[in-house]
XYZ file of C-alpha atoms in Angstrom:
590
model
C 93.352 -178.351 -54.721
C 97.145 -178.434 -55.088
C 99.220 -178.785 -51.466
C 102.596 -177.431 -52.147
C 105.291 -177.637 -48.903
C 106.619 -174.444 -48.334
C 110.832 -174.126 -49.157
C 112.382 -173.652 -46.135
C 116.066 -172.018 -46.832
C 118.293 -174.355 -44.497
C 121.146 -171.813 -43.758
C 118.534 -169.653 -42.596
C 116.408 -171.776 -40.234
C 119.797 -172.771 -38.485
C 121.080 -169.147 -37.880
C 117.741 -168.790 -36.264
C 118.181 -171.871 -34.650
C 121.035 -170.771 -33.440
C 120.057 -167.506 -32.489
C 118.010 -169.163 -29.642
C 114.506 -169.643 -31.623
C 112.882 -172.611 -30.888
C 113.953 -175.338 -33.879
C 110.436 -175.891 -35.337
C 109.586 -171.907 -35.157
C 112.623 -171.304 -36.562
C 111.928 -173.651 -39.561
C 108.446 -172.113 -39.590
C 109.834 -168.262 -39.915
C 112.476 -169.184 -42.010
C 109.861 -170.581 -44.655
C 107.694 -166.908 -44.141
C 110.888 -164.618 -45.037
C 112.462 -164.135 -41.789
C 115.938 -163.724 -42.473
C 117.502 -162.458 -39.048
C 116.807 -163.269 -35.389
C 116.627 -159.446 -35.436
C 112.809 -159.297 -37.065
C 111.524 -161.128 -33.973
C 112.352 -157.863 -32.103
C 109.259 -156.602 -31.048
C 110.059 -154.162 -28.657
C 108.643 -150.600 -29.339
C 111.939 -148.594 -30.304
C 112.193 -151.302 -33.558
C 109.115 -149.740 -35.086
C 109.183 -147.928 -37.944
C 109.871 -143.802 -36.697
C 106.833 -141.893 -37.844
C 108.625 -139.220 -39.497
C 109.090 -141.953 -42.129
C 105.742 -141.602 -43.300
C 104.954 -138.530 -45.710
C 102.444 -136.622 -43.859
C 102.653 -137.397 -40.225
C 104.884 -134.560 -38.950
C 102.871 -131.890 -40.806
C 99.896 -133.820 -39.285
C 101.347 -134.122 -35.734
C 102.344 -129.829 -36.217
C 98.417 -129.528 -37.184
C 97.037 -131.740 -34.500
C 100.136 -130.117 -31.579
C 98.491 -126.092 -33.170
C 94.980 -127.549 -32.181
C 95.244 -129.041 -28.150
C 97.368 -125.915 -27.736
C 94.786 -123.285 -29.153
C 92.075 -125.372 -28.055
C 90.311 -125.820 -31.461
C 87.609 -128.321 -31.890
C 88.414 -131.681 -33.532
C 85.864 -134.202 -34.936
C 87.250 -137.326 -35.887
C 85.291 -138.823 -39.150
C 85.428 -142.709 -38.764
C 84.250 -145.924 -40.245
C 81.873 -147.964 -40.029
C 84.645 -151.328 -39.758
C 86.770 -152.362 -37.224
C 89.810 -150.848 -38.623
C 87.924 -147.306 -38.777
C 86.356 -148.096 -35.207
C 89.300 -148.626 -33.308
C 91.172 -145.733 -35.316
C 88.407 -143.308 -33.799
C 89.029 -144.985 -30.580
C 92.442 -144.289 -31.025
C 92.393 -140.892 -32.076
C 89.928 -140.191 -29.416
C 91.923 -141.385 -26.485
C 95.312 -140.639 -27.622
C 94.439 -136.931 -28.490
C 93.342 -136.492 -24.537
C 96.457 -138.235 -23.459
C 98.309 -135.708 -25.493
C 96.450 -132.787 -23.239
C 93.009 -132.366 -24.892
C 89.935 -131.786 -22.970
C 87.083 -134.163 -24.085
C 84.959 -130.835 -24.616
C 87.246 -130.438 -27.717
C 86.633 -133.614 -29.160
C 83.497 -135.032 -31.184
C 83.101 -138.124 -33.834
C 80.875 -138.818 -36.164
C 80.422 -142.547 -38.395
C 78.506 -142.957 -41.641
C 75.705 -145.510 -41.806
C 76.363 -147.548 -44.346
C 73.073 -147.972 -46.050
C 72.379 -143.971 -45.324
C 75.679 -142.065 -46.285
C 77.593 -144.289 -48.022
C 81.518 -144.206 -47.135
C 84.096 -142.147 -46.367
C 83.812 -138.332 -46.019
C 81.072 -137.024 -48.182
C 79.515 -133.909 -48.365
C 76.348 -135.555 -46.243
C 79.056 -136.659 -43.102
C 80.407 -133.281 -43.442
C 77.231 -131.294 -42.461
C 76.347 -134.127 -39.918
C 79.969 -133.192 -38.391
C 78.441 -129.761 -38.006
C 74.886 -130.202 -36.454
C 74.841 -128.616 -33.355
C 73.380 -131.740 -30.813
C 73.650 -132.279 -26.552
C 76.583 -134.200 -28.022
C 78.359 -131.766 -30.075
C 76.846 -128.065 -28.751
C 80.113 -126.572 -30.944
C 80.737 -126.955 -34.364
C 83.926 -128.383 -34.871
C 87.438 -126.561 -36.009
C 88.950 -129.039 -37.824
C 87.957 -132.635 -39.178
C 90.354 -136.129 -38.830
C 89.170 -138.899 -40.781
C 90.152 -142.210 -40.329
C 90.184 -145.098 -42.374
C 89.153 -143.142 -45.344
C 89.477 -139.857 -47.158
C 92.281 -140.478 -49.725
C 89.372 -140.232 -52.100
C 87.007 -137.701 -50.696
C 87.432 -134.689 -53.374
C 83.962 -133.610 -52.897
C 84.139 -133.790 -49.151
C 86.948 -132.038 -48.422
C 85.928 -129.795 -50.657
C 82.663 -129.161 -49.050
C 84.737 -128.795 -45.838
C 86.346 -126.008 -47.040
C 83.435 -124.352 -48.139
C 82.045 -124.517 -44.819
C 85.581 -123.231 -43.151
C 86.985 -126.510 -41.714
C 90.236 -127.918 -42.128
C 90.964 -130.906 -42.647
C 93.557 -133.992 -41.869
C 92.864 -136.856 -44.082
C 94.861 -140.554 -42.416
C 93.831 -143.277 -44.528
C 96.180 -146.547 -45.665
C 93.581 -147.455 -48.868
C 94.985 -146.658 -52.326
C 94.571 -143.484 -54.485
C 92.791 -143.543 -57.476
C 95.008 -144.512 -60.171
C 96.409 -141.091 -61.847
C 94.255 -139.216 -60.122
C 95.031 -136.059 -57.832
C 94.376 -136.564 -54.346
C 91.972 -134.596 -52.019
C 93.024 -130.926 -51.376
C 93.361 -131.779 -48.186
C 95.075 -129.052 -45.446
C 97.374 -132.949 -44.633
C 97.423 -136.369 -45.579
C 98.975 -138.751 -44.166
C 98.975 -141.983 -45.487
C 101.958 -144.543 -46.932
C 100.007 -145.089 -49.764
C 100.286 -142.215 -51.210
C 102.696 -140.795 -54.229
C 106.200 -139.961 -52.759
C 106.167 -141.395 -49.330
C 109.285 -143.705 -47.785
C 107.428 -145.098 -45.534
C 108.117 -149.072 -45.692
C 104.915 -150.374 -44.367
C 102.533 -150.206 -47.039
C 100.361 -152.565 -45.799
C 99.590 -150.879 -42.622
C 95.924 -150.451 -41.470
C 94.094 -147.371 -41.002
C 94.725 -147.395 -36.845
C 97.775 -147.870 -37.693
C 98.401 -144.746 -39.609
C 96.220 -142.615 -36.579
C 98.887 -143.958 -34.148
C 101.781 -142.866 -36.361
C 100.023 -139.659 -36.545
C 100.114 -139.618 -32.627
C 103.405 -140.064 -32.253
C 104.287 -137.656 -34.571
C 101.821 -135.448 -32.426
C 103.802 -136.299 -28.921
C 107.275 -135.807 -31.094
C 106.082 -132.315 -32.122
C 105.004 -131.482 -28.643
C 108.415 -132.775 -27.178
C 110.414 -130.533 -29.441
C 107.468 -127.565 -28.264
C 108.254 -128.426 -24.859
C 105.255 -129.393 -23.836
C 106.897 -131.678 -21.512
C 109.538 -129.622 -20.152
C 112.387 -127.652 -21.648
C 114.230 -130.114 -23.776
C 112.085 -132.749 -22.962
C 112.922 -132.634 -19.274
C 110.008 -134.493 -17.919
C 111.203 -138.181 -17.740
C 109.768 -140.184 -20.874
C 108.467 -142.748 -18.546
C 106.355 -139.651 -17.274
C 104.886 -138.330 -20.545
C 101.936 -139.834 -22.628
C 102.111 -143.485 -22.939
C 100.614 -143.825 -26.109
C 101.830 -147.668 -26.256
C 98.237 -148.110 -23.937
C 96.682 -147.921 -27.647
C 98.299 -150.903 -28.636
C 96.056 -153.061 -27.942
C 92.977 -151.144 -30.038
C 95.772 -151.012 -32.827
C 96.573 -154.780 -32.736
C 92.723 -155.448 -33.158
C 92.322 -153.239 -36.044
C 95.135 -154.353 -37.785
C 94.509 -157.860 -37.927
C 90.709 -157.240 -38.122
C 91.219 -155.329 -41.503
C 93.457 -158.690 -42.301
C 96.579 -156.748 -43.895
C 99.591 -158.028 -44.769
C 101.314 -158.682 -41.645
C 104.571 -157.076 -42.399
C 107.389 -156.952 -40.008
C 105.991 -154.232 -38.139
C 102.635 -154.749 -38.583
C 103.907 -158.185 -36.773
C 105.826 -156.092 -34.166
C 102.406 -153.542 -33.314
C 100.271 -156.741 -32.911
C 102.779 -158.717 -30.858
C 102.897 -155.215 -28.422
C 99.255 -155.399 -28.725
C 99.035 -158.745 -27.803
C 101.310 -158.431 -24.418
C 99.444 -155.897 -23.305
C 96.286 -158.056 -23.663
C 97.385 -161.496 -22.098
C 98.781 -158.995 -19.166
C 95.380 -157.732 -18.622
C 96.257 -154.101 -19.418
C 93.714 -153.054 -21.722
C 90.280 -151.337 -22.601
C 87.143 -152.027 -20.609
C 85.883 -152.799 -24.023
C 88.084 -155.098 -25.221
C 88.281 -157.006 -21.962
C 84.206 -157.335 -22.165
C 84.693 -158.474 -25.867
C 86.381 -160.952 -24.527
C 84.339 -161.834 -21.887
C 81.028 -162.080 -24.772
C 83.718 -164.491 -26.705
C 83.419 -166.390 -23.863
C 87.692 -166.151 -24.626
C 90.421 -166.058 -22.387
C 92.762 -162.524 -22.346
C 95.400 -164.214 -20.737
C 95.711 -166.743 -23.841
C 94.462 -164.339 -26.538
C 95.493 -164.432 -29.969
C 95.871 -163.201 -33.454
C 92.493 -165.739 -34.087
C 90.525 -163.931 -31.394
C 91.281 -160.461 -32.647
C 89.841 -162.119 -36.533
C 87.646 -163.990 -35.915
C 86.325 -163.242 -31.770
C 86.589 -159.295 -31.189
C 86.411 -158.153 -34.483
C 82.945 -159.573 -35.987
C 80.994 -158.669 -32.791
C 82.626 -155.067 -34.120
C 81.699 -155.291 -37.589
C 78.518 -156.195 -37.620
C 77.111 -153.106 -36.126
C 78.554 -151.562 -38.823
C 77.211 -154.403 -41.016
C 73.596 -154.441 -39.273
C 72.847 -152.201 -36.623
C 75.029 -148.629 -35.786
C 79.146 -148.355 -35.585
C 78.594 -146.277 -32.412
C 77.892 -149.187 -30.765
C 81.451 -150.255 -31.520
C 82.832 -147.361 -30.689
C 81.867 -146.383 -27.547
C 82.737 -149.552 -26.713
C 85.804 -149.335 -26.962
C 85.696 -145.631 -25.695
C 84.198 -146.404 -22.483
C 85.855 -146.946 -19.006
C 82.880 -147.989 -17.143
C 83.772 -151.532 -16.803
C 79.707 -152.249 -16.459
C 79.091 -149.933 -19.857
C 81.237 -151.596 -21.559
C 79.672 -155.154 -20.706
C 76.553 -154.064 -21.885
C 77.431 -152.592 -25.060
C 79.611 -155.960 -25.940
C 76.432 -158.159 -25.101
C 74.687 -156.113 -27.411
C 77.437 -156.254 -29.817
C 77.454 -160.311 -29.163
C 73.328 -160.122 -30.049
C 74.248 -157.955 -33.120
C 76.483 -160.778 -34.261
C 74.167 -163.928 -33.652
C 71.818 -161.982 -36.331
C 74.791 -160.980 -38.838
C 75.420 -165.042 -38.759
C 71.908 -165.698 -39.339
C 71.448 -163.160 -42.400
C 74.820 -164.455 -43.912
C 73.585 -168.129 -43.593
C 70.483 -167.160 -45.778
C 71.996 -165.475 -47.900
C 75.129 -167.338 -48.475
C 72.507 -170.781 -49.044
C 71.150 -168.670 -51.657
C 74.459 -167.270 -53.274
C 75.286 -171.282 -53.108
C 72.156 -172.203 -55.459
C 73.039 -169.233 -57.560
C 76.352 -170.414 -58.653
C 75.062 -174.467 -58.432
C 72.261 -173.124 -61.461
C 75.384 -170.900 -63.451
C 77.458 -174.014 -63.095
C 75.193 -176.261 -64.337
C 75.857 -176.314 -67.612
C 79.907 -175.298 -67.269
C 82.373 -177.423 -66.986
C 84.530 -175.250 -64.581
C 83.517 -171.980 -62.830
C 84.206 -168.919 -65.080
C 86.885 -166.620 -64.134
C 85.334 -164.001 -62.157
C 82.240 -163.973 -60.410
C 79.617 -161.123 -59.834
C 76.120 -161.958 -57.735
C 73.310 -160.328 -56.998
C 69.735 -161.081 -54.970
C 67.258 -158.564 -54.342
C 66.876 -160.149 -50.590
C 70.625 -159.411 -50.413
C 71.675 -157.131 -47.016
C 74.412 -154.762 -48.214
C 75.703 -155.061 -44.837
C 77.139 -158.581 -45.116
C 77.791 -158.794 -49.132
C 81.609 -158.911 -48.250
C 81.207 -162.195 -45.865
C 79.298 -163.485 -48.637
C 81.975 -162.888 -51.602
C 84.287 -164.340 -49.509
C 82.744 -167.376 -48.659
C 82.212 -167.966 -52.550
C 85.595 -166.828 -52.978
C 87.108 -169.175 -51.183
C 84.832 -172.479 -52.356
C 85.269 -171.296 -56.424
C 89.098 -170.153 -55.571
C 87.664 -167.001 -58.151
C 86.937 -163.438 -57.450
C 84.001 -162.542 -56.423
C 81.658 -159.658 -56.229
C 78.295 -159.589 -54.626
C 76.060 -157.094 -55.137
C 72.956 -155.555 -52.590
C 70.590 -152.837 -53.149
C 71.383 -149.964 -51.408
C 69.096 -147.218 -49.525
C 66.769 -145.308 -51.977
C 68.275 -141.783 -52.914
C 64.570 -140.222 -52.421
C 61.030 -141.473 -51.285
C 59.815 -144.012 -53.320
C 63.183 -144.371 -55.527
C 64.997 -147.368 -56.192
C 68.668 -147.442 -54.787
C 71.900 -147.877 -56.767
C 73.792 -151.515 -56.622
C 76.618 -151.868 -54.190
C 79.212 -154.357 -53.834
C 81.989 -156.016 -52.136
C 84.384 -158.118 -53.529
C 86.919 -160.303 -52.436
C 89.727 -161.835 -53.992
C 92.626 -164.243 -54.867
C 96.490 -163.699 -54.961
C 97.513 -162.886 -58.423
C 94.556 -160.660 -58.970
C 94.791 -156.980 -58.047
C 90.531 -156.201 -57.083
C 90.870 -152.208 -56.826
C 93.033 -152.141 -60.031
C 90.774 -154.454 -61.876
C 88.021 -151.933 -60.929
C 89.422 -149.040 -62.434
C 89.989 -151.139 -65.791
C 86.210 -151.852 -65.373
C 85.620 -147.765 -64.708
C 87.892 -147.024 -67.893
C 86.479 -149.367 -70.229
C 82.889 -148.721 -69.291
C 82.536 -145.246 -68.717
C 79.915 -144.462 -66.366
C 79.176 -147.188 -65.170
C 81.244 -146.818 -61.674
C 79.641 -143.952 -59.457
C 82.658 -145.107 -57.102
C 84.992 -147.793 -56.051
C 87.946 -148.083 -53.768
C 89.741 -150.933 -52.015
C 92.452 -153.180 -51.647
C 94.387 -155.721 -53.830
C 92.432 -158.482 -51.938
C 88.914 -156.471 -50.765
C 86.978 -153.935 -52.484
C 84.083 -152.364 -53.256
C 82.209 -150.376 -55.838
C 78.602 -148.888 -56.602
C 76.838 -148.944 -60.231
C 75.691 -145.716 -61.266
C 71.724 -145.486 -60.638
C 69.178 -146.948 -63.569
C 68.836 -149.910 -64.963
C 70.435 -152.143 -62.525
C 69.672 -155.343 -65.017
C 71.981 -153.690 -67.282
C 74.208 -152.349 -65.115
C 75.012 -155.585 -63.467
C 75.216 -157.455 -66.795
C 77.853 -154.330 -68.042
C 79.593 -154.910 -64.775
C 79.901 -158.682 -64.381
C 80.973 -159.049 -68.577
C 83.546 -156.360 -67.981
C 85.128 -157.922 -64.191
C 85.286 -161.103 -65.932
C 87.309 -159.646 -69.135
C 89.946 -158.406 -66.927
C 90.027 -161.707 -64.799
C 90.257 -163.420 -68.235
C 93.114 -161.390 -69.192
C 94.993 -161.078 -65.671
C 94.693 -164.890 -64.875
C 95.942 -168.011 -66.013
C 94.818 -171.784 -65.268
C 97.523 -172.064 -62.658
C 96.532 -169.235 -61.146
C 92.982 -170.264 -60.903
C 94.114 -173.241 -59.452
C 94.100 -173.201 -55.461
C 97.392 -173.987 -53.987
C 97.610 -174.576 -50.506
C 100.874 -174.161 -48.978
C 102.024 -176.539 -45.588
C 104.273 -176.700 -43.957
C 105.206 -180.365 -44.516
C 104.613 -183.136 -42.011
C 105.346 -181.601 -37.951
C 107.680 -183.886 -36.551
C 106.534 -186.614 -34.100
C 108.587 -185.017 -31.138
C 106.556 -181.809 -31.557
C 102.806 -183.589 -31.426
C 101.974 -182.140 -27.950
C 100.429 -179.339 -26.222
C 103.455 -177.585 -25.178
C 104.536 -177.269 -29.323
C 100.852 -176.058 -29.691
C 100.625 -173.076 -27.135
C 104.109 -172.160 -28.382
C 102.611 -172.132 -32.405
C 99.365 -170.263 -30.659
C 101.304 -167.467 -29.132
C 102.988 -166.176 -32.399
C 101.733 -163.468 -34.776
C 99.981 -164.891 -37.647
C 97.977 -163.939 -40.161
C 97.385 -162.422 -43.829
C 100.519 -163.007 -45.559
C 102.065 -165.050 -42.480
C 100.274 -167.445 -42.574
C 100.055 -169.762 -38.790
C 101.607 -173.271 -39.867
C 99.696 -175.477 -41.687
C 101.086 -179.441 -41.920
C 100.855 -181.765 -43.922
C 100.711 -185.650 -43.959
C 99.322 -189.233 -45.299
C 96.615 -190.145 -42.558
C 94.274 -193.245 -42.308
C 90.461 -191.926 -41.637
C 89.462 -194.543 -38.829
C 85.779 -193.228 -38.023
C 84.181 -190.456 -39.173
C 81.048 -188.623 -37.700
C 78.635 -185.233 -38.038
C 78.813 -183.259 -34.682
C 76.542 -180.186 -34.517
C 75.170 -181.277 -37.528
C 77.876 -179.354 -39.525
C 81.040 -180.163 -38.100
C 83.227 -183.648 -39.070
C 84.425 -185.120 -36.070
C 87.276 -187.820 -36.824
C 89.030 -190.528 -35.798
C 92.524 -190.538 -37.762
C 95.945 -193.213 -37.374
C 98.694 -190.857 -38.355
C 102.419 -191.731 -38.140
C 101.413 -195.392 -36.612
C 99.218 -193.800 -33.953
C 95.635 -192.911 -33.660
C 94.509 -188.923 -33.128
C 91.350 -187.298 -32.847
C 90.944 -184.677 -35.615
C 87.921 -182.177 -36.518
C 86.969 -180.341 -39.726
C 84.962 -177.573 -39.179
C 82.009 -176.729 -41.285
C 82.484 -179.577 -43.952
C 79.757 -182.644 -43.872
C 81.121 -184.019 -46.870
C 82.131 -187.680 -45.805
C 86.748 -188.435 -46.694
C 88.572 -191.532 -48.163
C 90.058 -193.941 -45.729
C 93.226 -192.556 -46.626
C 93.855 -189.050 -47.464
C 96.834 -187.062 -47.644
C 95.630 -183.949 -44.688
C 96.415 -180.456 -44.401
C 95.894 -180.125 -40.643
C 97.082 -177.575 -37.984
C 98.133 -178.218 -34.015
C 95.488 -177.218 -31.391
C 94.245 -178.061 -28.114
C 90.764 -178.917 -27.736
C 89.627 -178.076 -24.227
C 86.185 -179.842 -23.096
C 85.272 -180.341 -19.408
C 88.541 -178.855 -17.964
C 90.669 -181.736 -20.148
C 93.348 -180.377 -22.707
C 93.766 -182.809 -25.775
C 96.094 -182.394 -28.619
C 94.004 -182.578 -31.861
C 94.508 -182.211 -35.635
C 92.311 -179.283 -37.173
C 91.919 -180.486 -41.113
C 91.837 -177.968 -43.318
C 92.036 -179.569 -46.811
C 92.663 -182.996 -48.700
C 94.878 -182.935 -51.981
């Protein structure tokens, strides 16, 4: 473990400075790219304008044709938080922009039954006629996927729907994209739209305000627009469903990624929000009024995920649909319930991914470059968790494998994965080296440049896997060098003593951080003074820093430290028995 200080560019931390930004934030954002007092802006007129984005007017025209002709829309979600609170989204913003909720349907795939994205299978579930959905839809939306649903759309077609594809996740390398009636999504070839890191609620919401923007020049909302804007659909109200999606689905926090989470954010700690999310919060046992970027990642959106993960996205989604205030408490305990047991399968199975790669590094003298595991107790549900915790303890990426759902009685399902990565390695291009050098060995894969996933074609899943795990760790041989392989931690350097207090720490806790802006991490020489296990997997310590004693914690590490280390720590309060202490939060020694 290498701890590197972050550069902070002087000029620019004192034009922020000067700007009126608090000295230490403005050191802080100076050393994450902020270059102007301007990016801190997060009022709604600085976002990006949705007409930016290739797709989203001809979607908003498509979407304005259907709530005025009262077609039939079926929104084709997710089964993760992003794709949950886009069809939550969707949902609720198309019947603030005037459709009835007889119009409307959704439909989710279950992970271990249809796979992902909109298949052939999703599309003639869309269509079965149920007490839920008596008409068969007009037109599909998917969210969160689609970009690489040939056969799907296709099979939409057949069966005379159209279909609007919004999706953020990368095409398919020289591929041609879905023949899709729209797309909209910043990913794709040709389109301006600066965000590429968005999330897939964030794209629906773009595609809602391109929606209202149609409608206004239609108008829907009096000649001209006459109908004061204060008066027509708020879709801001979403904001807070798009905040939690977006740092759920931990994207790069752009700039105005950063400014949609911050509006989320304002509208949460002023109470104006979903049922749903406020009973989230309540299962957290977390305060709305305090919330932050760490309860939408690690609070709101597990209890989210794992139904997709264990149980049944619906769960999720109605959720956040609901506005009966006691629905939504119910569904959120049984979200909370949900989550308890996703914790307890991980556990298992991440104590048994441990032993795994304790027995392959036995006889190695460092980890090998890439990882790929696989247990036949594995759940596919949590496989991601899993490669991430490994990916994070090996600093290497990692796939783990589960087998999936049996294509017919008595058959033997195909392996699927999830992978997780490390910066400098590209995980959905290094897949589709893997699909080009081993031909047929893929039966799809999609992702990100930090998350992905993949299935082996069906057969022998011995070979397969071997195929699979020779080939990932070719590329990673290729792609990575010993630096790279190296984990670097970057701090912030040591806080200064002036700042050591709670007021310093509910300032840090208020910002927007997160995947690729990082919250501050510091870094100093500390004496360990006592050291001690609490909860049996926690490190509770005792630590002189600067000439004075604090109390510091390291969550999940037992391992006993030096009596002198140099710490990479960050600021929080620890609250116990109504009394508010400053303490350091260790996060690595180097």
């Amino acid at each position: 473990m290498i701890l590197q200080t972050r550069d902070v560019p002087p000029r620019v931390a004192f034009a922020l400075e000067q700007s009126g930004v608090h000295p230490l934030l403005a050191r802080l954002l100076a050393a994450r790219g902020v270059r102007d007092a301007a990016e801190l802006d997060d009022s709604p007129a600085q976002l990006l304008r949705p007409e930016t984005m290739k797709g989203a007017a001809a979607a908003g025209a498509l979407l304005a044709d259907a709530i005025e002709q009262r077609k039939r829309i079926c929104i084709v979600a997710d089964y993760d938080c992003d794709g949950a609170t886009a069809c939550a989204v969707a949902l609720r913003g198309l019947v603030m922009l005037g459709a009835e909720r007889a119009q409307l349907a959704y439909v989710v795939p279950d992970r271990v039954v249809h796979g992902y994205g909109l298949t052939p299978a999703i599309v003639d579930l869309a269509l079965e006629k149920s007490p839920a959905r008596p008409d068969r839809p007009d037109i599909l939306v998917t969210v969160d996927n689609g970009i690489a649903s040939h056969a799907g759309v296709a099979h939409a077609h057949a069966r005379g729907l159209r279909v609007l594809v919004t999706d953020h996740h990368l095409p398919a390398g020289g591929q041609p994209l879905p023949e899709a009636d729209v797309i909209a999504n910043p990913n794709q070839p040709g389109c301006e739209f600066p965000s590429k890191a968005i999330a897939g609620v964030g794209v629906m919401f773009y595609v809602l305000l391109a929606t209202r923007a149609e409608q206004r020049a239609r108008g829907c909302f009096g000649r001209f627009g006459a109908l004061p804007r204060e008066q027509q659909p708020r879709l801001e109200a979403l904001l807070d469903l798009v905040a939690l999606g977006t740092v759920a689905d931990v994207v790069k926090l752009d700039a105005n990624n950063r400014r949609l989470v911050a509006l989320g954010l304002k509208r949460v700690r002023a109470g104006r929000m979903q049922p749903g999310l406020a009973a989230l919060f309540s299962a957290a046992g977390r305060l709305p009024a305090r919330a932050s970027t760490f309860d939408f990642g690690f609070a709101l959106g597990p209890r989210i995920n794992a139904a997709g993960r264990l149980a049944d996205m619906t769960l999720g989604i109605e959720c956040l649909l609901t506005d009966d205030i006691g629905r939504a408490g119910e569904l959120a305990r049984q979200l909370d319930a949900i989550n308890r047991e996703r914790r307890e399968v991980e556990g298992g199975m991440r104590e048994l991914a441990e032993r795994t790669v304790e027995q392959l590094l036995a006889d190695l003298a460092e980890p090998p470059a890439a990882l790929a595991l696989f247990d036949e107790s594995f759940h596919e549900g949590v496989v991601g968790i899993v490669a991430g915790r490994v990916k994070d303890r090996l600093h290497r990426p990692t796939f783990v494998f589960a087998r999936g759902a049996a294509a017919g009685a008595g058959g033997v399902g195909a392996l699927k994965g999830s992978g997780r990565s490390i910066a400098g390695f590209h995980l959905r291009d290094a897949l589709d080296l893997v699909a080009k050098r081993e031909p047929g060995l893929l039966a799809r894969f999609g992702g990100h440049a930090m998350a992905a996933g993949c299935t082996l074609a069906e057969g022998a899943a011995e070979e397969n896997l071997a195929r699979f795990e020779a080939a990932f760790r070719l590329v990673a041989s290729e792609w990575l060098d010993r630096a790279t392989l190296t984990r670097t931690l970057r701090t912030d350097g040591p806080l200064p003593l002036e700042y050591f207090n709670p007021e310093t720490a509910a300032l840090l806790a208020a910002q927007v951080w997160g995947q690729g802006f990082e919250a501050p991490l510091f870094c100093d020489e500390v004496d360990v003074l006592q050291q001690r296990l609490v909860g049996e997997k926690h490190l509770k310590l005792r630590l002189r820093h600067a000439g004075t004693e604090r109390e510091g914690i390291w969550f999940g590490r037992v391992e006993p430290l030096p009596g002198r280390v140099r710490l990479a720590w960050r600021l929080e309060v620890d609250e116990w028995n109504g009394q508010r202490r400053v303490q350091m939060v260790a996060e690595a020694v180097g």
